[in-house]
Amino acid sequence: SDKRENLTYPLFGQAIRELAQTVADDGYEPDIILSIARGGVFVAGGLAYALDCKNIHLVNVEFYTGVGTTLEMPVMLAPVPNAIDFSNKKVLIVDDVADTGKTLKLVHDFCLDHVAEVRSAVIYQKSHSLVDCEYVWKRTDEWINFPWSVEPPVVRREGQILDA
Ligand code: 5GP
């Protein structure tokens, strides 16, 4: 359909507080927040403050090998988190959306081998997702516009003085 789920920055602020409250009410106290770049970094930063967790890690996951060429499965790009840092830790994986759920499943399966406990938090989850995250702010099947990616990258303008 043409309908869009529109997340604005003000609504994002509300989503973060409510998502964090859900985690806290559940009694889960993560030692590590593991964000999935790039969209998950916004969510992870907000949750890290709201949950008072100072230990944030990041993984890069790639779905594309080139222009228009998609891998069948996403892959984690180096550098991957150090297994020693993760051993016996409670991890909260954070992303913007579980859509197919393939990205989250990849990171979740990676963590299962290394950590004490792992759970996932997302702002949105779609009904066809192959993972069911413990913490979901809102369920939708629409295409989501996120505030950080709804606009194209900025273009450098001519005539700017770049040297001091
Ligand atoms: P997956 O299909 O593996 O669950 O989602 C992979 C990534 O695709 C997400 O982390 C997100 O960056 C992007 N993505 C999936 N669904 C949407 C959507 O509805 N809107 C936007 N803007 N990005 C999406």
PDB file of C-alpha atoms and ligand atoms in Angstrom:
ATOM      1  CA  SER A   1       0.000   0.000   0.000  1.00  0.00           C
ATOM      2  CA  ASP A   2       0.994   3.683  -0.243  1.00  0.00           C
ATOM      3  CA  LYS A   3       0.501   4.271   3.468  1.00  0.00           C
ATOM      4  CA  ARG A   4       3.568   5.083   5.510  1.00  0.00           C
ATOM      5  CA  GLU A   5       4.367   4.772   9.156  1.00  0.00           C
ATOM      6  CA  ASN A   6       5.980   8.137   9.941  1.00  0.00           C
ATOM      7  CA  LEU A   7       8.349   8.324  12.867  1.00  0.00           C
ATOM      8  CA  THR A   8       9.256  11.948  13.641  1.00  0.00           C
ATOM      9  CA  TYR A   9      12.087  12.996  15.976  1.00  0.00           C
ATOM     10  CA  PRO A  10       9.609  14.051  18.710  1.00  0.00           C
ATOM     11  CA  LEU A  11       7.798  10.715  18.431  1.00  0.00           C
ATOM     12  CA  PHE A  12      11.179   8.933  18.464  1.00  0.00           C
ATOM     13  CA  GLY A  13      11.887  10.581  21.817  1.00  0.00           C
ATOM     14  CA  GLN A  14       8.621   9.263  23.199  1.00  0.00           C
ATOM     15  CA  ALA A  15       9.248   5.780  21.719  1.00  0.00           C
ATOM     16  CA  ILE A  16      12.667   5.565  23.421  1.00  0.00           C
ATOM     17  CA  ARG A  17      11.269   6.401  26.853  1.00  0.00           C
ATOM     18  CA  GLU A  18       8.397   3.927  26.505  1.00  0.00           C
ATOM     19  CA  LEU A  19      10.607   1.156  25.098  1.00  0.00           C
ATOM     20  CA  ALA A  20      13.122   1.654  27.925  1.00  0.00           C
ATOM     21  CA  GLN A  21      10.319   1.562  30.500  1.00  0.00           C
ATOM     22  CA  THR A  22       9.165  -1.788  29.077  1.00  0.00           C
ATOM     23  CA  VAL A  23      12.683  -3.213  29.471  1.00  0.00           C
ATOM     24  CA  ALA A  24      13.011  -1.846  33.015  1.00  0.00           C
ATOM     25  CA  ASP A  25       9.555  -3.075  34.080  1.00  0.00           C
ATOM     26  CA  ASP A  26      10.563  -6.525  32.835  1.00  0.00           C
ATOM     27  CA  GLY A  27      13.553  -6.466  35.173  1.00  0.00           C
ATOM     28  CA  TYR A  28      16.128  -6.898  32.417  1.00  0.00           C
ATOM     29  CA  GLU A  29      19.369  -5.051  33.206  1.00  0.00           C
ATOM     30  CA  PRO A  30      21.713  -5.395  30.223  1.00  0.00           C
ATOM     31  CA  ASP A  31      25.482  -5.127  30.757  1.00  0.00           C
ATOM     32  CA  ILE A  32      25.963  -4.371  27.065  1.00  0.00           C
ATOM     33  CA  ILE A  33      23.806  -2.685  24.472  1.00  0.00           C
ATOM     34  CA  LEU A  34      24.702  -3.984  21.018  1.00  0.00           C
ATOM     35  CA  SER A  35      23.464  -1.727  18.245  1.00  0.00           C
ATOM     36  CA  ILE A  36      23.091  -2.639  14.607  1.00  0.00           C
ATOM     37  CA  ALA A  37      24.392   0.151  12.363  1.00  0.00           C
ATOM     38  CA  ARG A  38      23.205   2.385  11.105  1.00  0.00           C
ATOM     39  CA  GLY A  39      19.552   2.759  12.173  1.00  0.00           C
ATOM     40  CA  GLY A  40      20.006   0.915  15.444  1.00  0.00           C
ATOM     41  CA  VAL A  41      22.636   3.391  16.633  1.00  0.00           C
ATOM     42  CA  PHE A  42      20.022   6.120  17.217  1.00  0.00           C
ATOM     43  CA  VAL A  43      17.844   3.736  19.193  1.00  0.00           C
ATOM     44  CA  ALA A  44      20.782   2.295  21.145  1.00  0.00           C
ATOM     45  CA  GLY A  45      22.073   5.736  22.190  1.00  0.00           C
ATOM     46  CA  GLY A  46      18.672   6.699  23.532  1.00  0.00           C
ATOM     47  CA  LEU A  47      18.131   3.394  25.325  1.00  0.00           C
ATOM     48  CA  ALA A  48      21.635   3.510  26.825  1.00  0.00           C
ATOM     49  CA  TYR A  49      20.818   6.797  28.580  1.00  0.00           C
ATOM     50  CA  ALA A  50      17.302   5.747  29.562  1.00  0.00           C
ATOM     51  CA  LEU A  51      18.538   2.423  30.977  1.00  0.00           C
ATOM     52  CA  ASP A  52      21.697   3.952  32.479  1.00  0.00           C
ATOM     53  CA  CYS A  53      23.952   1.565  30.530  1.00  0.00           C
ATOM     54  CA  LYS A  54      27.360   3.000  29.570  1.00  0.00           C
ATOM     55  CA  ASN A  55      28.600   0.021  27.593  1.00  0.00           C
ATOM     56  CA  ILE A  56      27.574   0.324  23.947  1.00  0.00           C
ATOM     57  CA  HIS A  57      28.923  -1.820  21.133  1.00  0.00           C
ATOM     58  CA  LEU A  58      28.172  -1.683  17.452  1.00  0.00           C
ATOM     59  CA  VAL A  59      27.995  -4.176  14.619  1.00  0.00           C
ATOM     60  CA  ASN A  60      27.816  -3.402  10.932  1.00  0.00           C
ATOM     61  CA  VAL A  61      25.555  -5.654   8.915  1.00  0.00           C
ATOM     62  CA  GLU A  62      25.553  -5.589   5.149  1.00  0.00           C
ATOM     63  CA  PHE A  63      22.709  -6.746   2.941  1.00  0.00           C
ATOM     64  CA  TYR A  64      24.106  -5.499  -0.353  1.00  0.00           C
ATOM     65  CA  THR A  65      27.188  -6.459  -2.350  1.00  0.00           C
ATOM     66  CA  GLY A  66      26.822  -3.670  -4.886  1.00  0.00           C
ATOM     67  CA  VAL A  67      24.289  -1.505  -6.610  1.00  0.00           C
ATOM     68  CA  GLY A  68      21.113  -3.536  -6.766  1.00  0.00           C
ATOM     69  CA  THR A  69      22.816  -6.823  -5.891  1.00  0.00           C
ATOM     70  CA  THR A  70      21.426  -8.287  -2.718  1.00  0.00           C
ATOM     71  CA  LEU A  71      22.831 -11.150  -0.736  1.00  0.00           C
ATOM     72  CA  GLU A  72      20.447 -13.948   0.107  1.00  0.00           C
ATOM     73  CA  MET A  73      21.401 -13.445   3.749  1.00  0.00           C
ATOM     74  CA  PRO A  74      22.898 -10.426   5.522  1.00  0.00           C
ATOM     75  CA  VAL A  75      26.514 -10.681   6.693  1.00  0.00           C
ATOM     76  CA  MET A  76      28.351  -9.121   9.632  1.00  0.00           C
ATOM     77  CA  LEU A  77      31.233  -6.941   8.526  1.00  0.00           C
ATOM     78  CA  ALA A  78      34.523  -6.789  10.397  1.00  0.00           C
ATOM     79  CA  PRO A  79      35.324  -5.808  13.070  1.00  0.00           C
ATOM     80  CA  VAL A  80      32.956  -8.126  14.926  1.00  0.00           C
ATOM     81  CA  PRO A  81      32.666  -7.769  18.716  1.00  0.00           C
ATOM     82  CA  ASN A  82      35.310  -9.488  20.803  1.00  0.00           C
ATOM     83  CA  ALA A  83      34.027 -12.716  22.353  1.00  0.00           C
ATOM     84  CA  ILE A  84      36.017 -12.019  25.548  1.00  0.00           C
ATOM     85  CA  ASP A  85      34.201  -8.701  26.091  1.00  0.00           C
ATOM     86  CA  PHE A  86      30.893 -10.523  25.770  1.00  0.00           C
ATOM     87  CA  SER A  87      31.433 -13.640  27.849  1.00  0.00           C
ATOM     88  CA  ASN A  88      29.007 -13.956  30.771  1.00  0.00           C
ATOM     89  CA  LYS A  89      27.358 -10.655  29.865  1.00  0.00           C
ATOM     90  CA  LYS A  90      23.672  -9.834  29.523  1.00  0.00           C
ATOM     91  CA  VAL A  91      23.257  -8.277  26.090  1.00  0.00           C
ATOM     92  CA  LEU A  92      20.454  -6.200  24.625  1.00  0.00           C
ATOM     93  CA  ILE A  93      20.526  -6.144  20.815  1.00  0.00           C
ATOM     94  CA  VAL A  94      18.972  -2.957  19.466  1.00  0.00           C
ATOM     95  CA  ASP A  95      17.751  -2.070  15.988  1.00  0.00           C
ATOM     96  CA  ASP A  96      15.235   0.299  14.421  1.00  0.00           C
ATOM     97  CA  VAL A  97      13.015  -2.397  12.896  1.00  0.00           C
ATOM     98  CA  ALA A  98      12.675  -6.148  12.618  1.00  0.00           C
ATOM     99  CA  ASP A  99      11.290  -6.432   9.092  1.00  0.00           C
ATOM    100  CA  THR A 100      12.184  -9.805   7.591  1.00  0.00           C
ATOM    101  CA  GLY A 101      14.074 -10.274  10.867  1.00  0.00           C
ATOM    102  CA  LYS A 102      17.104 -11.676   9.011  1.00  0.00           C
ATOM    103  CA  THR A 103      19.460  -8.975  10.256  1.00  0.00           C
ATOM    104  CA  LEU A 104      18.454  -9.423  13.892  1.00  0.00           C
ATOM    105  CA  LYS A 105      18.573 -13.207  13.642  1.00  0.00           C
ATOM    106  CA  LEU A 106      22.151 -13.055  12.342  1.00  0.00           C
ATOM    107  CA  VAL A 107      23.329 -10.891  15.246  1.00  0.00           C
ATOM    108  CA  HIS A 108      21.256 -12.855  17.769  1.00  0.00           C
ATOM    109  CA  ASP A 109      22.742 -16.173  16.625  1.00  0.00           C
ATOM    110  CA  PHE A 110      26.245 -14.671  16.817  1.00  0.00           C
ATOM    111  CA  CYS A 111      25.602 -13.608  20.426  1.00  0.00           C
ATOM    112  CA  LEU A 112      24.112 -16.954  21.507  1.00  0.00           C
ATOM    113  CA  ASP A 113      27.547 -18.543  21.143  1.00  0.00           C
ATOM    114  CA  HIS A 114      29.287 -15.945  23.312  1.00  0.00           C
ATOM    115  CA  VAL A 115      27.062 -14.443  26.018  1.00  0.00           C
ATOM    116  CA  ALA A 116      25.153 -15.316  29.194  1.00  0.00           C
ATOM    117  CA  GLU A 117      21.832 -13.955  28.008  1.00  0.00           C
ATOM    118  CA  VAL A 118      20.614 -12.072  24.962  1.00  0.00           C
ATOM    119  CA  ARG A 119      17.389 -10.207  24.271  1.00  0.00           C
ATOM    120  CA  SER A 120      16.321  -7.808  21.529  1.00  0.00           C
ATOM    121  CA  ALA A 121      14.608  -4.417  21.441  1.00  0.00           C
ATOM    122  CA  VAL A 122      13.237  -2.616  18.378  1.00  0.00           C
ATOM    123  CA  ILE A 123      11.005   0.363  17.784  1.00  0.00           C
ATOM    124  CA  TYR A 124       9.010  -1.525  15.138  1.00  0.00           C
ATOM    125  CA  GLN A 125       8.343  -5.156  14.321  1.00  0.00           C
ATOM    126  CA  LYS A 126       6.518  -6.395  11.245  1.00  0.00           C
ATOM    127  CA  SER A 127       4.182  -9.381  11.418  1.00  0.00           C
ATOM    128  CA  HIS A 128       6.237 -11.518   8.997  1.00  0.00           C
ATOM    129  CA  SER A 129       9.471 -11.137  11.001  1.00  0.00           C
ATOM    130  CA  LEU A 130      11.181 -14.477  11.594  1.00  0.00           C
ATOM    131  CA  VAL A 131      12.347 -13.266  15.009  1.00  0.00           C
ATOM    132  CA  ASP A 132      10.041 -12.153  17.796  1.00  0.00           C
ATOM    133  CA  CYS A 133      11.836  -9.459  19.806  1.00  0.00           C
ATOM    134  CA  GLU A 134      11.260  -9.361  23.567  1.00  0.00           C
ATOM    135  CA  TYR A 135      10.749  -5.591  23.469  1.00  0.00           C
ATOM    136  CA  VAL A 136       8.759  -3.910  20.690  1.00  0.00           C
ATOM    137  CA  TRP A 137       7.380  -0.366  20.828  1.00  0.00           C
ATOM    138  CA  LYS A 138       4.927  -0.705  17.928  1.00  0.00           C
ATOM    139  CA  ARG A 139       3.832  -3.328  15.418  1.00  0.00           C
ATOM    140  CA  THR A 140       3.190  -2.321  11.815  1.00  0.00           C
ATOM    141  CA  ASP A 141       3.241  -3.744   8.315  1.00  0.00           C
ATOM    142  CA  GLU A 142       3.595  -0.380   6.590  1.00  0.00           C
ATOM    143  CA  TRP A 143       6.870   0.946   5.187  1.00  0.00           C
ATOM    144  CA  ILE A 144       8.415   3.091   7.925  1.00  0.00           C
ATOM    145  CA  ASN A 145       9.915   6.528   7.356  1.00  0.00           C
ATOM    146  CA  PHE A 146      12.625   7.066   9.959  1.00  0.00           C
ATOM    147  CA  PRO A 147      13.598  10.680  10.716  1.00  0.00           C
ATOM    148  CA  TRP A 148      17.331   9.980  10.093  1.00  0.00           C
ATOM    149  CA  SER A 149      16.858   8.463   6.629  1.00  0.00           C
ATOM    150  CA  VAL A 150      13.708  10.086   5.248  1.00  0.00           C
ATOM    151  CA  GLU A 151      15.796  12.861   3.667  1.00  0.00           C
ATOM    152  CA  PRO A 152      18.631  12.258   1.156  1.00  0.00           C
ATOM    153  CA  PRO A 153      22.236  12.938   2.197  1.00  0.00           C
ATOM    154  CA  VAL A 154      23.280  16.567   2.070  1.00  0.00           C
ATOM    155  CA  VAL A 155      25.155  17.723  -1.010  1.00  0.00           C
ATOM    156  CA  ARG A 156      28.189  19.966  -0.688  1.00  0.00           C
ATOM    157  CA  ARG A 157      27.497  23.349  -2.186  1.00  0.00           C
ATOM    158  CA  GLU A 158      29.917  25.192  -4.445  1.00  0.00           C
ATOM    159  CA  GLY A 159      31.606  28.405  -3.300  1.00  0.00           C
ATOM    160  CA  GLN A 160      32.127  27.486   0.321  1.00  0.00           C
ATOM    161  CA  ILE A 161      35.374  28.565   1.916  1.00  0.00           C
ATOM    162  CA  LEU A 162      36.816  25.373   3.357  1.00  0.00           C
ATOM    163  CA  ASP A 163      40.169  26.654   4.624  1.00  0.00           C
ATOM    164  CA  ALA A 164      40.412  28.607   7.846  1.00  0.00           C
TER     165      ALA A 164
HETATM  166  P1  5GP B   1      15.467  -6.940   8.053  1.00  0.00           P
HETATM  167  O1  5GP B   1      14.628  -7.207   6.835  1.00  0.00           O
HETATM  168  O2  5GP B   1      16.753  -7.688   8.040  1.00  0.00           O
HETATM  169  O3  5GP B   1      14.669  -7.185   9.332  1.00  0.00           O
HETATM  170  O4  5GP B   1      15.795  -5.385   8.034  1.00  0.00           O
HETATM  171  C1  5GP B   1      17.051  -4.910   7.650  1.00  0.00           C
HETATM  172  C2  5GP B   1      17.137  -3.410   7.670  1.00  0.00           C
HETATM  173  O5  5GP B   1      16.400  -2.906   6.558  1.00  0.00           O
HETATM  174  C3  5GP B   1      16.553  -2.676   8.878  1.00  0.00           C
HETATM  175  O6  5GP B   1      17.443  -2.587   9.974  1.00  0.00           O
HETATM  176  C4  5GP B   1      16.299  -1.299   8.287  1.00  0.00           C
HETATM  177  O7  5GP B   1      17.492  -0.524   8.273  1.00  0.00           O
HETATM  178  C5  5GP B   1      15.886  -1.626   6.856  1.00  0.00           C
HETATM  179  N1  5GP B   1      14.405  -1.638   6.787  1.00  0.00           N
HETATM  180  C6  5GP B   1      13.590  -2.717   6.866  1.00  0.00           C
HETATM  181  N2  5GP B   1      12.291  -2.339   6.829  1.00  0.00           N
HETATM  182  C7  5GP B   1      12.278  -0.984   6.730  1.00  0.00           C
HETATM  183  C8  5GP B   1      11.221   0.014   6.663  1.00  0.00           C
HETATM  184  O8  5GP B   1      10.010  -0.253   6.702  1.00  0.00           O
HETATM  185  N3  5GP B   1      11.632   1.317   6.542  1.00  0.00           N
HETATM  186  C9  5GP B   1      12.951   1.678   6.500  1.00  0.00           C
HETATM  187  N4  5GP B   1      13.234   2.997   6.387  1.00  0.00           N
HETATM  188  N5  5GP B   1      13.976   0.771   6.566  1.00  0.00           N
HETATM  189  C10 5GP B   1      13.634  -0.542   6.688  1.00  0.00           C
END
